[in-house]
């Protein structure tokens, strides 16, 4: 998991990127042992070089761990995160330069640990991301607090709120890297130069008079950004994804306090998002494996697209205003209503109860698709898990519900059955 090699006054540390997990007691023990060793040798060292093995491991292990978290475990989760944050702070306060050398896909907690190093040197083909938002959870262990303080509030938004992947040049411009190298030889030269130059072994936010890149929270540009950011976020997510909103709160609130308090705020938002039903649904979807080009999946996708178009056409034939139809689809988390010019009206075929508002239209669209997916599963054409993944990936069924089949569990079987009855015989 962690190996070290000392060459004169420098220690090279190699970590298994996939093993880095703030909630793993095993990894925390190994990291603590490493930091104990570095602190004991501090007087004889002039630098620590940390690299990451992008080894093939069980990438689902951490997701499975997160999916098992319960509200009752929130206290233990906070304790574990506090212990991990303390370890990274010890690394930051080691008193000698800690240099991260980065290549390949540097993602999640590997990037988080790299941000706790004083200097970061990336290969030109390296990429950098914090994709936790796609799983419905907030980044944690300083990944929000450090990236915001290094890049500034606006520059950190794509990385944190969208899970965007940055190239090495983009990370350099954002302030997340100190240098980009063309090859390993150049990396070695930059590392040697950094240690020879007696570079500062301190993080910017630990220096008196630190100023946030891109402007302080009270600056006019940032205030303008914060006035529109929540609305833009809700427009993008439809209000169905709590993680981006929690991350934005952690970004802003963390800048109003000292660094250690920012870490505590970040941990709280992580726990809040990790135990939410939306996060469990998104993480479950991330673990489903299906061939999205197989005959069965394509047939289901075609059936779902047809049913969506049919229901939209029926609503239009019932004189539902186009604006209301679009708003209902957006409220459901579905793609915009398709063009149904060439689809015959179905208004005379076992019509459902007439719509009385946005909620009825929204539910007719969602339930029609869920019923269609159930029909395919009942016939044995596809499994429930595969149907969920297909409905999300190939149609655009709202991922926060877990898919067209899991939608039943998401809203509750009893409520689902009651609503089916209310929508009319065509939905029964």
PDB file of N, CA and C in Angstrom, residues 18 21 23 58-69 109 131-132 134-137 270 274 279-289:
ATOM      1  N   UNK A  18      -5.542   3.645  -5.371  1.00  0.00           N
ATOM      2  CA  UNK A  18      -6.877   3.112  -5.073  1.00  0.00           C
ATOM      3  C   UNK A  18      -7.067   2.801  -3.594  1.00  0.00           C
ATOM      4  N   UNK A  21      -8.096   6.072   1.212  1.00  0.00           N
ATOM      5  CA  UNK A  21      -9.500   6.153   1.635  1.00  0.00           C
ATOM      6  C   UNK A  21      -9.553   6.729   3.047  1.00  0.00           C
ATOM      7  N   UNK A  23     -11.832   6.845   5.110  1.00  0.00           N
ATOM      8  CA  UNK A  23     -12.631   6.046   6.039  1.00  0.00           C
ATOM      9  C   UNK A  23     -12.089   4.636   6.219  1.00  0.00           C
ATOM     10  N   UNK A  58      -9.745  -2.934  -6.666  1.00  0.00           N
ATOM     11  CA  UNK A  58     -11.203  -2.999  -6.600  1.00  0.00           C
ATOM     12  C   UNK A  58     -11.742  -1.582  -6.439  1.00  0.00           C
ATOM     13  N   UNK A  59     -12.111  -0.971  -7.533  1.00  0.00           N
ATOM     14  CA  UNK A  59     -12.568   0.415  -7.493  1.00  0.00           C
ATOM     15  C   UNK A  59     -13.939   0.551  -6.842  1.00  0.00           C
ATOM     16  N   UNK A  60     -14.654  -0.560  -6.677  1.00  0.00           N
ATOM     17  CA  UNK A  60     -16.001  -0.503  -6.090  1.00  0.00           C
ATOM     18  C   UNK A  60     -15.976  -0.622  -4.567  1.00  0.00           C
ATOM     19  N   UNK A  61     -14.793  -0.906  -4.009  1.00  0.00           N
ATOM     20  CA  UNK A  61     -14.739  -1.167  -2.576  1.00  0.00           C
ATOM     21  C   UNK A  61     -15.214   0.035  -1.766  1.00  0.00           C
ATOM     22  N   UNK A  62     -14.721   1.223  -2.114  1.00  0.00           N
ATOM     23  CA  UNK A  62     -15.105   2.406  -1.352  1.00  0.00           C
ATOM     24  C   UNK A  62     -16.588   2.714  -1.536  1.00  0.00           C
ATOM     25  N   UNK A  63     -17.106   2.516  -2.751  1.00  0.00           N
ATOM     26  CA  UNK A  63     -18.525   2.757  -3.000  1.00  0.00           C
ATOM     27  C   UNK A  63     -19.377   1.835  -2.144  1.00  0.00           C
ATOM     28  N   UNK A  64     -18.994   0.569  -2.068  1.00  0.00           N
ATOM     29  CA  UNK A  64     -19.728  -0.380  -1.228  1.00  0.00           C
ATOM     30  C   UNK A  64     -19.702   0.061   0.229  1.00  0.00           C
ATOM     31  N   UNK A  65     -18.553   0.578   0.657  1.00  0.00           N
ATOM     32  CA  UNK A  65     -18.413   1.069   2.029  1.00  0.00           C
ATOM     33  C   UNK A  65     -19.364   2.243   2.261  1.00  0.00           C
ATOM     34  N   UNK A  66     -19.383   3.181   1.328  1.00  0.00           N
ATOM     35  CA  UNK A  66     -20.248   4.350   1.479  1.00  0.00           C
ATOM     36  C   UNK A  66     -21.714   3.975   1.458  1.00  0.00           C
ATOM     37  N   UNK A  67     -22.080   3.010   0.621  1.00  0.00           N
ATOM     38  CA  UNK A  67     -23.476   2.604   0.530  1.00  0.00           C
ATOM     39  C   UNK A  67     -23.989   1.982   1.822  1.00  0.00           C
ATOM     40  N   UNK A  68     -23.074   1.499   2.634  1.00  0.00           N
ATOM     41  CA  UNK A  68     -23.471   0.864   3.894  1.00  0.00           C
ATOM     42  C   UNK A  68     -23.585   1.855   5.050  1.00  0.00           C
ATOM     43  N   UNK A  69     -23.198   3.114   4.829  1.00  0.00           N
ATOM     44  CA  UNK A  69     -23.268   4.112   5.889  1.00  0.00           C
ATOM     45  C   UNK A  69     -24.714   4.385   6.278  1.00  0.00           C
ATOM     46  N   UNK A 109      -9.484  10.836  -3.902  1.00  0.00           N
ATOM     47  CA  UNK A 109      -8.655  10.990  -2.705  1.00  0.00           C
ATOM     48  C   UNK A 109      -7.164  11.035  -3.016  1.00  0.00           C
ATOM     49  N   UNK A 131     -14.406  13.442  -8.829  1.00  0.00           N
ATOM     50  CA  UNK A 131     -15.684  13.029  -9.413  1.00  0.00           C
ATOM     51  C   UNK A 131     -16.750  12.633  -8.414  1.00  0.00           C
ATOM     52  N   UNK A 132     -16.518  12.871  -7.122  1.00  0.00           N
ATOM     53  CA  UNK A 132     -17.470  12.392  -6.117  1.00  0.00           C
ATOM     54  C   UNK A 132     -18.883  12.919  -6.328  1.00  0.00           C
ATOM     55  N   UNK A 134     -20.570  13.056  -8.897  1.00  0.00           N
ATOM     56  CA  UNK A 134     -21.335  12.161  -9.768  1.00  0.00           C
ATOM     57  C   UNK A 134     -21.934  10.990  -8.987  1.00  0.00           C
ATOM     58  N   UNK A 135     -21.388  10.715  -7.804  1.00  0.00           N
ATOM     59  CA  UNK A 135     -21.920   9.658  -6.945  1.00  0.00           C
ATOM     60  C   UNK A 135     -22.869  10.224  -5.893  1.00  0.00           C
ATOM     61  N   UNK A 136     -23.122  11.523  -5.970  1.00  0.00           N
ATOM     62  CA  UNK A 136     -24.064  12.131  -5.043  1.00  0.00           C
ATOM     63  C   UNK A 136     -23.476  12.519  -3.707  1.00  0.00           C
ATOM     64  N   UNK A 137     -22.145  12.507  -3.584  1.00  0.00           N
ATOM     65  CA  UNK A 137     -21.507  12.864  -2.315  1.00  0.00           C
ATOM     66  C   UNK A 137     -20.569  14.047  -2.513  1.00  0.00           C
ATOM     67  N   UNK A 270     -20.137  16.149   3.823  1.00  0.00           N
ATOM     68  CA  UNK A 270     -19.915  14.823   3.253  1.00  0.00           C
ATOM     69  C   UNK A 270     -20.859  13.807   3.890  1.00  0.00           C
ATOM     70  N   UNK A 274     -23.642  11.655   2.014  1.00  0.00           N
ATOM     71  CA  UNK A 274     -23.356  10.223   1.875  1.00  0.00           C
ATOM     72  C   UNK A 274     -24.496   9.340   2.353  1.00  0.00           C
ATOM     73  N   UNK A 279     -27.712   9.683  -3.034  1.00  0.00           N
ATOM     74  CA  UNK A 279     -26.345   9.165  -3.140  1.00  0.00           C
ATOM     75  C   UNK A 279     -26.355   7.645  -3.281  1.00  0.00           C
ATOM     76  N   UNK A 280     -27.187   6.977  -2.509  1.00  0.00           N
ATOM     77  CA  UNK A 280     -27.256   5.507  -2.609  1.00  0.00           C
ATOM     78  C   UNK A 280     -27.720   5.087  -4.005  1.00  0.00           C
ATOM     79  N   UNK A 281     -28.688   5.806  -4.545  1.00  0.00           N
ATOM     80  CA  UNK A 281     -29.172   5.472  -5.882  1.00  0.00           C
ATOM     81  C   UNK A 281     -28.081   5.658  -6.935  1.00  0.00           C
ATOM     82  N   UNK A 282     -27.365   6.768  -6.853  1.00  0.00           N
ATOM     83  CA  UNK A 282     -26.316   7.048  -7.825  1.00  0.00           C
ATOM     84  C   UNK A 282     -25.158   6.068  -7.693  1.00  0.00           C
ATOM     85  N   UNK A 283     -24.801   5.735  -6.455  1.00  0.00           N
ATOM     86  CA  UNK A 283     -23.705   4.781  -6.257  1.00  0.00           C
ATOM     87  C   UNK A 283     -24.104   3.391  -6.741  1.00  0.00           C
ATOM     88  N   UNK A 284     -25.348   3.013  -6.502  1.00  0.00           N
ATOM     89  CA  UNK A 284     -25.829   1.715  -7.003  1.00  0.00           C
ATOM     90  C   UNK A 284     -25.734   1.666  -8.524  1.00  0.00           C
ATOM     91  N   UNK A 285     -26.178   2.719  -9.189  1.00  0.00           N
ATOM     92  CA  UNK A 285     -26.097   2.762 -10.647  1.00  0.00           C
ATOM     93  C   UNK A 285     -24.660   2.646 -11.133  1.00  0.00           C
ATOM     94  N   UNK A 286     -23.727   3.241 -10.395  1.00  0.00           N
ATOM     95  CA  UNK A 286     -22.325   3.203 -10.809  1.00  0.00           C
ATOM     96  C   UNK A 286     -21.744   1.794 -10.755  1.00  0.00           C
ATOM     97  N   UNK A 287     -22.379   0.921  -9.996  1.00  0.00           N
ATOM     98  CA  UNK A 287     -21.867  -0.446  -9.854  1.00  0.00           C
ATOM     99  C   UNK A 287     -22.508  -1.436 -10.830  1.00  0.00           C
ATOM    100  N   UNK A 288     -23.563  -1.025 -11.502  1.00  0.00           N
ATOM    101  CA  UNK A 288     -24.246  -1.942 -12.426  1.00  0.00           C
ATOM    102  C   UNK A 288     -23.435  -2.073 -13.706  1.00  0.00           C
ATOM    103  N   UNK A 289     -23.215  -3.300 -14.119  1.00  0.00           N
ATOM    104  CA  UNK A 289     -22.484  -3.563 -15.354  1.00  0.00           C
ATOM    105  C   UNK A 289     -23.449  -4.129 -16.385  1.00  0.00           C
TER     106      UNK A 289
END
